[in-house]
Amino acid sequence: MDRRATLESLHRLVGDTPMFELQCRFRGVEVHVYAKHETANFTGSIKDRMALHMIECAYASGDLRPGDRIVEATSGNTGIAFSAIGRALGHDVRIYMPDWMSRERVLVIASLGAEIIKVSKEEGGFLGSIAAADAFAETEAHVFAPHQFASRANVEAHRRGTGPEILAQMEAVGARPDAFVAGVGTGGTVMGVGAFLREAVPQVRVHPLEPANSPTLRTGNKVGQHRIQGISDEFVPAIVDLGSLDAIVDVDDGDAILMAQRLAKELGIAVGISSGANLLGALQVGAELVAERGVTARVATVFCDSNKKYLSTDLCREEPVREGFGAPQVEFVRCRVLERAGLAFATPSDERSS
């Protein structure tokens, strides 16, 4: 296999995604939300960016060699990304994941030829999945464990890719972000995009988001339960520096479901529950900025994945509207799709040759 040619091909499938510009009225004020359409990636989620960059960095450092097995703990999208990219490069893949993730996620990972080890709540849930993956990697030869929750390459994938794309696409239509909001799973997106935007737009606000039902970032450990798969995985990831970020944004999981349902039914934008949460978080921050400054706010975020991995979940069931929910208070004024940024991603091999 020509590994370099395969990597170059994969780069044509990962990143440089389109962006939605949503002009909304929310609780009486106008907010413009700029959301990256990450469904356009290779396996349909933002995690392709991180998985591809981490694999390339591991090749460059020698931590990953031909014939090695990739072993990772994941709540779904990362497992799908490593399974697809790993198999494309000839690696066997072993995924540890909590047994309550959606059936669709399990089936997609299995269809990509990866081995799946399910971990129950009694066996430790997400933390148990990480411990089991680490134990396997320590005892078996020829294994690469990406450690997505602690890897700086995770952050760098978004500092070099997602962040520059957001700024370039917004500037192409005469806008700059007042804030960036993203739900925290590993934290790579909010830390990486935030680091880039703060260099380019020093006054920008960078807000991490989590479920109001399970405020892990606020408490430091798992509290309560929630239905926004992919974020708030029972602990604060090592790569997340809350002290460098602005205030945590909370969104109820039911509100996030209603928002995702509205995006699909009214705009044809079929996204997962975390995307609904990100839109609501962006609107909350935007409304606060309008109240402070008296002018329209522009807030960037990401639509992480599509609705296809949630068809068996509450996303496709009737969700009750509760007092204080924001989704019913959103009016979509206009939606348009911005062109791709057309930026080339700097790979580890590019850096060595420059």
mmCIF file of C-alpha atoms in Angstrom:
data_model
loop_
_atom_site.group_PDB
_atom_site.id
_atom_site.type_symbol
_atom_site.label_atom_id
_atom_site.label_comp_id
_atom_site.label_asym_id
_atom_site.label_seq_id
_atom_site.Cartn_x
_atom_site.Cartn_y
_atom_site.Cartn_z
ATOM 1 C CA MET A 1 0.000 0.000 0.000
ATOM 2 C CA ASP A 2 1.193 3.500 -0.839
ATOM 3 C CA ARG A 3 0.445 5.066 2.528
ATOM 4 C CA ARG A 4 1.290 8.629 1.467
ATOM 5 C CA ALA A 5 -1.038 8.421 -1.537
ATOM 6 C CA THR A 6 -3.815 7.072 0.697
ATOM 7 C CA LEU A 7 -3.322 9.886 3.196
ATOM 8 C CA GLU A 8 -3.431 12.467 0.427
ATOM 9 C CA SER A 9 -6.671 10.922 -0.806
ATOM 10 C CA LEU A 10 -8.158 11.016 2.693
ATOM 11 C CA HIS A 11 -7.289 14.700 3.014
ATOM 12 C CA ARG A 12 -9.558 15.350 0.043
ATOM 13 C CA LEU A 13 -12.397 13.828 2.078
ATOM 14 C CA VAL A 14 -11.744 15.472 5.451
ATOM 15 C CA GLY A 15 -12.099 19.141 6.333
ATOM 16 C CA ASP A 16 -12.816 22.193 4.182
ATOM 17 C CA THR A 17 -16.519 21.786 4.912
ATOM 18 C CA PRO A 18 -19.319 24.207 3.957
ATOM 19 C CA MET A 19 -20.807 26.599 6.497
ATOM 20 C CA PHE A 20 -24.399 27.542 7.257
ATOM 21 C CA GLU A 21 -25.209 31.170 7.976
ATOM 22 C CA LEU A 22 -28.410 31.232 10.019
ATOM 23 C CA GLN A 23 -30.038 34.593 10.618
ATOM 24 C CA CYS A 24 -32.286 34.070 13.648
ATOM 25 C CA ARG A 25 -34.499 35.985 16.028
ATOM 26 C CA PHE A 26 -34.112 34.610 19.509
ATOM 27 C CA ARG A 27 -36.003 35.961 22.494
ATOM 28 C CA GLY A 28 -36.598 39.228 20.673
ATOM 29 C CA VAL A 29 -33.097 39.902 19.328
ATOM 30 C CA GLU A 30 -31.303 39.153 16.056
ATOM 31 C CA VAL A 31 -28.352 36.773 16.107
ATOM 32 C CA HIS A 32 -26.333 35.435 13.180
ATOM 33 C CA VAL A 33 -24.992 31.903 13.722
ATOM 34 C CA TYR A 34 -22.263 30.493 11.491
ATOM 35 C CA ALA A 35 -22.222 26.690 11.765
ATOM 36 C CA LYS A 36 -19.745 24.366 10.082
ATOM 37 C CA HIS A 37 -21.484 21.515 8.223
ATOM 38 C CA GLU A 38 -19.310 18.653 9.505
ATOM 39 C CA THR A 39 -21.567 15.983 8.004
ATOM 40 C CA ALA A 40 -19.619 16.693 4.794
ATOM 41 C CA ASN A 41 -16.583 14.864 6.209
ATOM 42 C CA PHE A 42 -15.522 11.321 5.190
ATOM 43 C CA THR A 43 -17.603 9.403 7.752
ATOM 44 C CA GLY A 44 -20.071 12.225 8.379
ATOM 45 C CA SER A 45 -18.723 13.811 11.558
ATOM 46 C CA ILE A 46 -16.222 16.348 12.858
ATOM 47 C CA LYS A 47 -14.196 13.515 14.431
ATOM 48 C CA ASP A 48 -12.659 12.674 11.050
ATOM 49 C CA ARG A 49 -10.499 15.788 11.398
ATOM 50 C CA MET A 50 -9.010 14.665 14.681
ATOM 51 C CA ALA A 51 -8.617 10.993 13.742
ATOM 52 C CA LEU A 52 -6.792 11.718 10.483
ATOM 53 C CA HIS A 53 -4.431 14.252 12.059
ATOM 54 C CA MET A 54 -3.663 12.017 15.056
ATOM 55 C CA ILE A 55 -2.862 9.097 12.753
ATOM 56 C CA GLU A 56 -0.573 11.253 10.605
ATOM 57 C CA CYS A 57 1.226 12.572 13.687
ATOM 58 C CA ALA A 58 1.628 9.014 14.969
ATOM 59 C CA TYR A 59 3.176 7.926 11.663
ATOM 60 C CA ALA A 60 5.539 10.901 11.779
ATOM 61 C CA SER A 61 6.644 10.129 15.353
ATOM 62 C CA GLY A 62 6.913 6.383 14.820
ATOM 63 C CA ASP A 63 4.210 5.618 17.377
ATOM 64 C CA LEU A 64 2.133 3.980 14.616
ATOM 65 C CA ARG A 65 3.665 1.557 12.143
ATOM 66 C CA PRO A 66 2.283 -0.610 9.349
ATOM 67 C CA GLY A 67 0.557 -3.650 10.819
ATOM 68 C CA ASP A 68 -0.184 -2.040 14.188
ATOM 69 C CA ARG A 69 -3.671 -2.240 15.648
ATOM 70 C CA ILE A 70 -5.480 0.990 16.588
ATOM 71 C CA VAL A 71 -7.247 0.761 19.952
ATOM 72 C CA GLU A 72 -9.454 3.547 21.340
ATOM 73 C CA ALA A 73 -12.291 4.228 23.785
ATOM 74 C CA THR A 74 -15.118 6.263 22.280
ATOM 75 C CA SER A 75 -18.785 7.178 22.515
ATOM 76 C CA GLY A 76 -19.237 6.612 18.789
ATOM 77 C CA ASN A 77 -18.138 9.165 16.214
ATOM 78 C CA THR A 78 -14.438 8.855 17.057
ATOM 79 C CA GLY A 79 -14.728 5.098 16.814
ATOM 80 C CA ILE A 80 -16.342 5.412 13.400
ATOM 81 C CA ALA A 81 -13.615 7.809 12.235
ATOM 82 C CA PHE A 82 -10.724 5.643 13.445
ATOM 83 C CA SER A 83 -12.392 2.520 12.047
ATOM 84 C CA ALA A 84 -12.830 3.975 8.554
ATOM 85 C CA ILE A 85 -9.491 5.799 8.339
ATOM 86 C CA GLY A 86 -7.643 2.963 10.049
ATOM 87 C CA ARG A 87 -9.034 0.345 7.671
ATOM 88 C CA ALA A 88 -8.313 2.584 4.661
ATOM 89 C CA LEU A 89 -4.673 2.531 5.786
ATOM 90 C CA GLY A 90 -4.623 -1.213 6.425
ATOM 91 C CA HIS A 91 -4.886 -1.253 10.237
ATOM 92 C CA ASP A 92 -7.053 -3.486 12.377
ATOM 93 C CA VAL A 93 -9.151 -1.432 14.813
ATOM 94 C CA ARG A 94 -10.491 -2.331 18.261
ATOM 95 C CA ILE A 95 -13.095 -0.010 19.835
ATOM 96 C CA TYR A 96 -14.189 0.077 23.482
ATOM 97 C CA MET A 97 -17.457 1.911 24.088
ATOM 98 C CA PRO A 98 -20.250 2.210 26.678
ATOM 99 C CA ASP A 99 -23.079 -0.208 25.945
ATOM 100 C CA TRP A 100 -25.766 2.501 25.976
ATOM 101 C CA MET A 101 -24.635 4.276 22.798
ATOM 102 C CA SER A 102 -27.107 4.274 19.902
ATOM 103 C CA ARG A 103 -27.562 1.042 17.961
ATOM 104 C CA GLU A 104 -26.715 2.867 14.733
ATOM 105 C CA ARG A 105 -23.248 3.811 16.012
ATOM 106 C CA VAL A 106 -22.478 0.210 16.909
ATOM 107 C CA LEU A 107 -23.660 -1.056 13.534
ATOM 108 C CA VAL A 108 -21.638 1.515 11.585
ATOM 109 C CA ILE A 109 -18.437 0.677 13.472
ATOM 110 C CA ALA A 110 -19.036 -3.041 12.954
ATOM 111 C CA SER A 111 -19.718 -2.510 9.245
ATOM 112 C CA LEU A 112 -16.269 -0.935 8.931
ATOM 113 C CA GLY A 113 -14.637 -4.127 10.133
ATOM 114 C CA ALA A 114 -13.671 -2.969 13.618
ATOM 115 C CA GLU A 115 -13.873 -5.133 16.727
ATOM 116 C CA ILE A 116 -16.245 -3.688 19.345
ATOM 117 C CA ILE A 117 -15.948 -4.250 23.090
ATOM 118 C CA LYS A 118 -19.009 -2.966 24.952
ATOM 119 C CA VAL A 119 -18.600 -1.785 28.532
ATOM 120 C CA SER A 120 -21.571 -1.621 30.916
ATOM 121 C CA LYS A 121 -22.239 0.914 33.660
ATOM 122 C CA GLU A 122 -21.334 -1.794 36.174
ATOM 123 C CA GLU A 123 -17.986 -2.207 34.427
ATOM 124 C CA GLY A 124 -17.274 1.492 34.653
ATOM 125 C CA GLY A 125 -19.083 3.038 31.683
ATOM 126 C CA PHE A 126 -16.963 5.531 29.803
ATOM 127 C CA LEU A 127 -14.139 5.593 32.340
ATOM 128 C CA GLY A 128 -14.207 1.805 32.289
ATOM 129 C CA SER A 129 -13.916 1.864 28.492
ATOM 130 C CA ILE A 130 -10.812 4.044 28.701
ATOM 131 C CA ALA A 131 -9.263 1.831 31.388
ATOM 132 C CA ALA A 132 -9.955 -1.328 29.378
ATOM 133 C CA ALA A 133 -8.479 0.183 26.196
ATOM 134 C CA ASP A 134 -5.381 1.315 28.082
ATOM 135 C CA ALA A 135 -4.952 -2.098 29.709
ATOM 136 C CA PHE A 136 -5.150 -3.823 26.328
ATOM 137 C CA ALA A 137 -2.636 -1.413 24.792
ATOM 138 C CA GLU A 138 -0.196 -1.944 27.651
ATOM 139 C CA THR A 139 -0.257 -5.735 27.470
ATOM 140 C CA GLU A 140 -0.385 -6.299 23.705
ATOM 141 C CA ALA A 141 2.382 -5.682 21.182
ATOM 142 C CA HIS A 142 1.991 -3.629 17.989
ATOM 143 C CA VAL A 143 -0.817 -1.452 19.338
ATOM 144 C CA PHE A 144 -1.360 2.290 18.892
ATOM 145 C CA ALA A 145 -3.644 3.982 21.445
ATOM 146 C CA PRO A 146 -4.522 7.522 20.268
ATOM 147 C CA HIS A 147 -5.729 8.720 23.714
ATOM 148 C CA GLN A 148 -8.023 11.321 22.202
ATOM 149 C CA PHE A 149 -8.876 12.937 25.555
ATOM 150 C CA ALA A 150 -5.230 13.776 26.293
ATOM 151 C CA SER A 151 -3.679 14.220 22.832
ATOM 152 C CA ARG A 152 -2.440 17.644 21.768
ATOM 153 C CA ALA A 153 -2.813 16.461 18.162
ATOM 154 C CA ASN A 154 -6.571 16.498 18.795
ATOM 155 C CA VAL A 155 -6.398 20.212 19.628
ATOM 156 C CA GLU A 156 -4.009 20.912 16.759
ATOM 157 C CA ALA A 157 -6.381 19.356 14.212
ATOM 158 C CA HIS A 158 -8.853 22.131 14.979
ATOM 159 C CA ARG A 159 -6.328 24.920 15.537
ATOM 160 C CA ARG A 160 -4.873 24.276 12.080
ATOM 161 C CA GLY A 161 -8.034 23.215 10.256
ATOM 162 C CA THR A 162 -11.452 24.065 11.684
ATOM 163 C CA GLY A 163 -10.463 27.434 13.145
ATOM 164 C CA PRO A 164 -8.849 28.899 10.005
ATOM 165 C CA GLU A 165 -11.773 27.655 7.903
ATOM 166 C CA ILE A 166 -14.316 29.369 10.167
ATOM 167 C CA LEU A 167 -12.512 32.706 10.011
ATOM 168 C CA ALA A 168 -11.911 32.550 6.250
ATOM 169 C CA GLN A 169 -15.522 31.669 5.456
ATOM 170 C CA MET A 170 -16.905 34.404 7.681
ATOM 171 C CA GLU A 171 -14.489 37.037 6.394
ATOM 172 C CA ALA A 172 -15.444 36.119 2.823
ATOM 173 C CA VAL A 173 -18.926 37.513 3.569
ATOM 174 C CA GLY A 174 -17.668 40.504 5.545
ATOM 175 C CA ALA A 175 -18.105 39.041 9.039
ATOM 176 C CA ARG A 176 -15.863 38.153 11.978
ATOM 177 C CA PRO A 177 -16.854 36.019 14.979
ATOM 178 C CA ASP A 178 -17.815 37.701 18.221
ATOM 179 C CA ALA A 179 -17.847 34.303 19.911
ATOM 180 C CA PHE A 180 -17.376 30.580 19.365
ATOM 181 C CA VAL A 181 -19.447 27.936 21.167
ATOM 182 C CA ALA A 182 -18.965 24.159 21.107
ATOM 183 C CA GLY A 183 -20.026 21.201 23.205
ATOM 184 C CA VAL A 184 -17.210 19.445 25.039
ATOM 185 C CA GLY A 185 -16.620 15.763 24.350
ATOM 186 C CA THR A 186 -12.842 15.520 24.229
ATOM 187 C CA GLY A 187 -12.582 19.311 24.194
ATOM 188 C CA GLY A 188 -10.412 19.323 21.087
ATOM 189 C CA THR A 189 -12.810 21.478 19.082
ATOM 190 C CA VAL A 190 -13.340 24.251 21.619
ATOM 191 C CA MET A 191 -9.674 24.360 22.646
ATOM 192 C CA GLY A 192 -8.255 24.209 19.111
ATOM 193 C CA VAL A 193 -10.698 26.557 17.387
ATOM 194 C CA GLY A 194 -10.564 28.844 20.404
ATOM 195 C CA ALA A 195 -6.763 29.031 20.335
ATOM 196 C CA PHE A 196 -6.727 29.990 16.659
ATOM 197 C CA LEU A 197 -9.547 32.523 16.860
ATOM 198 C CA ARG A 198 -8.065 34.266 19.879
ATOM 199 C CA GLU A 199 -4.819 34.807 17.977
ATOM 200 C CA ALA A 200 -6.689 36.208 14.975
ATOM 201 C CA VAL A 201 -9.561 37.994 16.765
ATOM 202 C CA PRO A 202 -8.296 38.811 20.286
ATOM 203 C CA GLN A 203 -11.682 40.007 21.586
ATOM 204 C CA VAL A 204 -13.545 36.844 20.584
ATOM 205 C CA ARG A 205 -15.278 34.877 23.336
ATOM 206 C CA VAL A 206 -14.819 31.098 23.489
ATOM 207 C CA HIS A 207 -17.500 29.162 25.380
ATOM 208 C CA PRO A 208 -17.564 25.442 26.219
ATOM 209 C CA LEU A 209 -21.031 23.866 26.283
ATOM 210 C CA GLU A 210 -22.412 20.973 28.305
ATOM 211 C CA PRO A 211 -25.827 19.463 29.145
ATOM 212 C CA ALA A 212 -27.645 21.248 31.950
ATOM 213 C CA ASN A 213 -28.847 17.776 33.013
ATOM 214 C CA SER A 214 -25.270 16.557 33.647
ATOM 215 C CA PRO A 215 -22.894 19.469 34.365
ATOM 216 C CA THR A 216 -19.565 17.627 34.323
ATOM 217 C CA LEU A 217 -17.472 20.708 33.557
ATOM 218 C CA ARG A 218 -18.958 22.598 36.501
ATOM 219 C CA THR A 219 -18.587 19.738 38.970
ATOM 220 C CA GLY A 220 -15.487 17.914 37.706
ATOM 221 C CA ASN A 221 -17.185 14.523 37.642
ATOM 222 C CA LYS A 222 -20.291 12.758 36.401
ATOM 223 C CA VAL A 223 -23.510 14.193 37.840
ATOM 224 C CA GLY A 224 -26.941 13.170 36.557
ATOM 225 C CA GLN A 225 -27.710 11.748 33.127
ATOM 226 C CA HIS A 226 -28.278 13.249 29.692
ATOM 227 C CA ARG A 227 -29.152 12.307 26.105
ATOM 228 C CA ILE A 228 -26.647 14.371 24.100
ATOM 229 C CA GLN A 229 -24.353 11.592 22.937
ATOM 230 C CA GLY A 230 -20.793 12.648 22.254
ATOM 231 C CA ILE A 231 -20.393 15.326 24.927
ATOM 232 C CA SER A 232 -20.053 15.334 28.737
ATOM 233 C CA ASP A 233 -18.456 11.889 28.995
ATOM 234 C CA GLU A 234 -18.312 11.604 32.799
ATOM 235 C CA PHE A 235 -15.071 13.579 33.376
ATOM 236 C CA VAL A 236 -13.200 16.734 32.362
ATOM 237 C CA PRO A 237 -10.711 15.783 29.604
ATOM 238 C CA ALA A 238 -7.027 16.505 30.198
ATOM 239 C CA ILE A 239 -6.763 18.792 27.153
ATOM 240 C CA VAL A 240 -9.509 21.114 28.436
ATOM 241 C CA ASP A 241 -8.248 24.231 30.225
ATOM 242 C CA LEU A 242 -11.378 25.825 31.635
ATOM 243 C CA GLY A 243 -9.351 28.729 32.981
ATOM 244 C CA SER A 244 -8.520 29.821 29.437
ATOM 245 C CA LEU A 245 -12.159 29.737 28.292
ATOM 246 C CA ASP A 246 -15.166 31.964 28.860
ATOM 247 C CA ALA A 247 -18.262 30.992 30.825
ATOM 248 C CA ILE A 248 -19.715 27.495 30.453
ATOM 249 C CA VAL A 249 -22.984 27.388 28.509
ATOM 250 C CA ASP A 250 -25.713 24.972 29.643
ATOM 251 C CA VAL A 251 -28.410 23.464 27.399
ATOM 252 C CA ASP A 252 -31.093 21.013 28.495
ATOM 253 C CA ASP A 253 -31.014 17.794 26.467
ATOM 254 C CA GLY A 254 -34.731 18.044 25.702
ATOM 255 C CA ASP A 255 -34.251 21.564 24.384
ATOM 256 C CA ALA A 256 -31.364 20.321 22.209
ATOM 257 C CA ILE A 257 -33.574 17.566 20.797
ATOM 258 C CA LEU A 258 -36.324 20.056 19.939
ATOM 259 C CA MET A 259 -33.803 22.351 18.261
ATOM 260 C CA ALA A 260 -32.344 19.549 16.151
ATOM 261 C CA GLN A 261 -35.850 18.468 15.174
ATOM 262 C CA ARG A 262 -36.700 21.998 14.056
ATOM 263 C CA LEU A 263 -33.532 22.272 11.969
ATOM 264 C CA ALA A 264 -34.533 19.114 10.120
ATOM 265 C CA LYS A 265 -38.238 19.799 9.704
ATOM 266 C CA GLU A 266 -38.030 23.500 8.835
ATOM 267 C CA LEU A 267 -34.685 23.861 7.054
ATOM 268 C CA GLY A 268 -33.898 20.325 5.908
ATOM 269 C CA ILE A 269 -30.684 20.348 7.976
ATOM 270 C CA ALA A 270 -30.655 16.823 9.432
ATOM 271 C CA VAL A 271 -28.225 16.909 12.347
ATOM 272 C CA GLY A 272 -27.615 15.130 15.638
ATOM 273 C CA ILE A 273 -28.644 16.233 19.106
ATOM 274 C CA SER A 274 -25.308 17.927 19.908
ATOM 275 C CA SER A 275 -25.798 20.205 16.898
ATOM 276 C CA GLY A 276 -29.134 21.325 18.307
ATOM 277 C CA ALA A 277 -27.368 22.039 21.594
ATOM 278 C CA ASN A 278 -24.605 24.002 19.842
ATOM 279 C CA LEU A 279 -27.129 26.160 17.989
ATOM 280 C CA LEU A 280 -29.003 26.956 21.190
ATOM 281 C CA GLY A 281 -25.742 27.715 22.990
ATOM 282 C CA ALA A 282 -24.667 30.037 20.175
ATOM 283 C CA LEU A 283 -28.018 31.837 20.314
ATOM 284 C CA GLN A 284 -27.800 32.235 24.098
ATOM 285 C CA VAL A 285 -24.329 33.757 23.858
ATOM 286 C CA GLY A 286 -25.406 35.906 20.909
ATOM 287 C CA ALA A 287 -28.399 37.272 22.822
ATOM 288 C CA GLU A 288 -26.136 38.151 25.753
ATOM 289 C CA LEU A 289 -23.760 39.993 23.424
ATOM 290 C CA VAL A 290 -26.624 41.945 21.864
ATOM 291 C CA ALA A 291 -27.811 42.952 25.329
ATOM 292 C CA GLU A 292 -24.307 44.168 26.193
ATOM 293 C CA ARG A 293 -23.445 45.906 22.926
ATOM 294 C CA GLY A 294 -26.761 46.780 21.345
ATOM 295 C CA VAL A 295 -25.746 45.435 17.916
ATOM 296 C CA THR A 296 -26.275 42.168 16.053
ATOM 297 C CA ALA A 297 -23.985 39.388 17.262
ATOM 298 C CA ARG A 298 -22.159 36.850 15.082
ATOM 299 C CA VAL A 299 -21.455 33.536 16.762
ATOM 300 C CA ALA A 300 -19.650 30.551 15.226
ATOM 301 C CA THR A 301 -20.247 26.911 16.097
ATOM 302 C CA VAL A 302 -20.222 23.438 14.544
ATOM 303 C CA PHE A 303 -22.931 21.026 13.448
ATOM 304 C CA CYS A 304 -21.000 17.918 14.448
ATOM 305 C CA ASP A 305 -22.809 15.112 12.630
ATOM 306 C CA SER A 306 -26.045 14.036 10.948
ATOM 307 C CA ASN A 307 -29.218 12.565 12.438
ATOM 308 C CA LYS A 308 -28.578 9.145 10.909
ATOM 309 C CA LYS A 309 -26.880 7.718 14.022
ATOM 310 C CA TYR A 310 -29.806 8.754 16.245
ATOM 311 C CA LEU A 311 -32.814 7.288 14.460
ATOM 312 C CA SER A 312 -33.465 4.858 17.322
ATOM 313 C CA THR A 313 -33.139 7.556 20.017
ATOM 314 C CA ASP A 314 -35.398 10.268 21.389
ATOM 315 C CA LEU A 315 -34.361 12.501 18.487
ATOM 316 C CA CYS A 316 -37.010 10.689 16.439
ATOM 317 C CA ARG A 317 -39.702 10.737 19.124
ATOM 318 C CA GLU A 318 -42.019 13.465 20.335
ATOM 319 C CA GLU A 319 -40.241 15.624 22.889
ATOM 320 C CA PRO A 320 -42.284 17.638 25.428
ATOM 321 C CA VAL A 321 -41.742 21.387 25.561
ATOM 322 C CA ARG A 322 -40.823 22.522 29.058
ATOM 323 C CA GLU A 323 -40.891 25.949 30.648
ATOM 324 C CA GLY A 324 -37.842 28.019 29.803
ATOM 325 C CA PHE A 325 -36.846 26.043 26.688
ATOM 326 C CA GLY A 326 -35.205 28.134 23.998
ATOM 327 C CA ALA A 327 -35.991 26.076 20.890
ATOM 328 C CA PRO A 328 -39.632 27.247 20.657
ATOM 329 C CA GLN A 329 -38.412 30.869 20.841
ATOM 330 C CA VAL A 330 -36.198 30.637 17.743
ATOM 331 C CA GLU A 331 -37.391 32.164 14.473
ATOM 332 C CA PHE A 332 -35.394 31.282 11.362
ATOM 333 C CA VAL A 333 -35.231 34.448 9.253
ATOM 334 C CA ARG A 334 -32.785 33.288 6.607
ATOM 335 C CA CYS A 335 -30.485 30.364 5.893
ATOM 336 C CA ARG A 336 -27.739 30.287 3.300
ATOM 337 C CA VAL A 337 -24.701 28.095 2.698
ATOM 338 C CA LEU A 338 -21.289 29.746 2.492
ATOM 339 C CA GLU A 339 -18.616 28.435 0.156
ATOM 340 C CA ARG A 340 -15.806 26.231 1.382
ATOM 341 C CA ALA A 341 -12.671 28.044 2.527
ATOM 342 C CA GLY A 342 -10.389 26.190 0.104
ATOM 343 C CA LEU A 343 -7.557 26.065 2.668
ATOM 344 C CA ALA A 344 -4.907 23.345 2.561
ATOM 345 C CA PHE A 345 -4.246 21.579 5.863
ATOM 346 C CA ALA A 346 -0.558 21.530 6.922
ATOM 347 C CA THR A 347 0.375 17.892 7.603
ATOM 348 C CA PRO A 348 3.347 16.724 9.703
ATOM 349 C CA SER A 349 5.201 15.727 6.508
ATOM 350 C CA ASP A 350 4.561 19.197 5.022
ATOM 351 C CA GLU A 351 6.164 20.782 8.074
ATOM 352 C CA ARG A 352 9.257 18.610 7.897
ATOM 353 C CA SER A 353 9.784 19.443 4.233
ATOM 354 C CA SER A 354 9.314 23.210 4.648
#
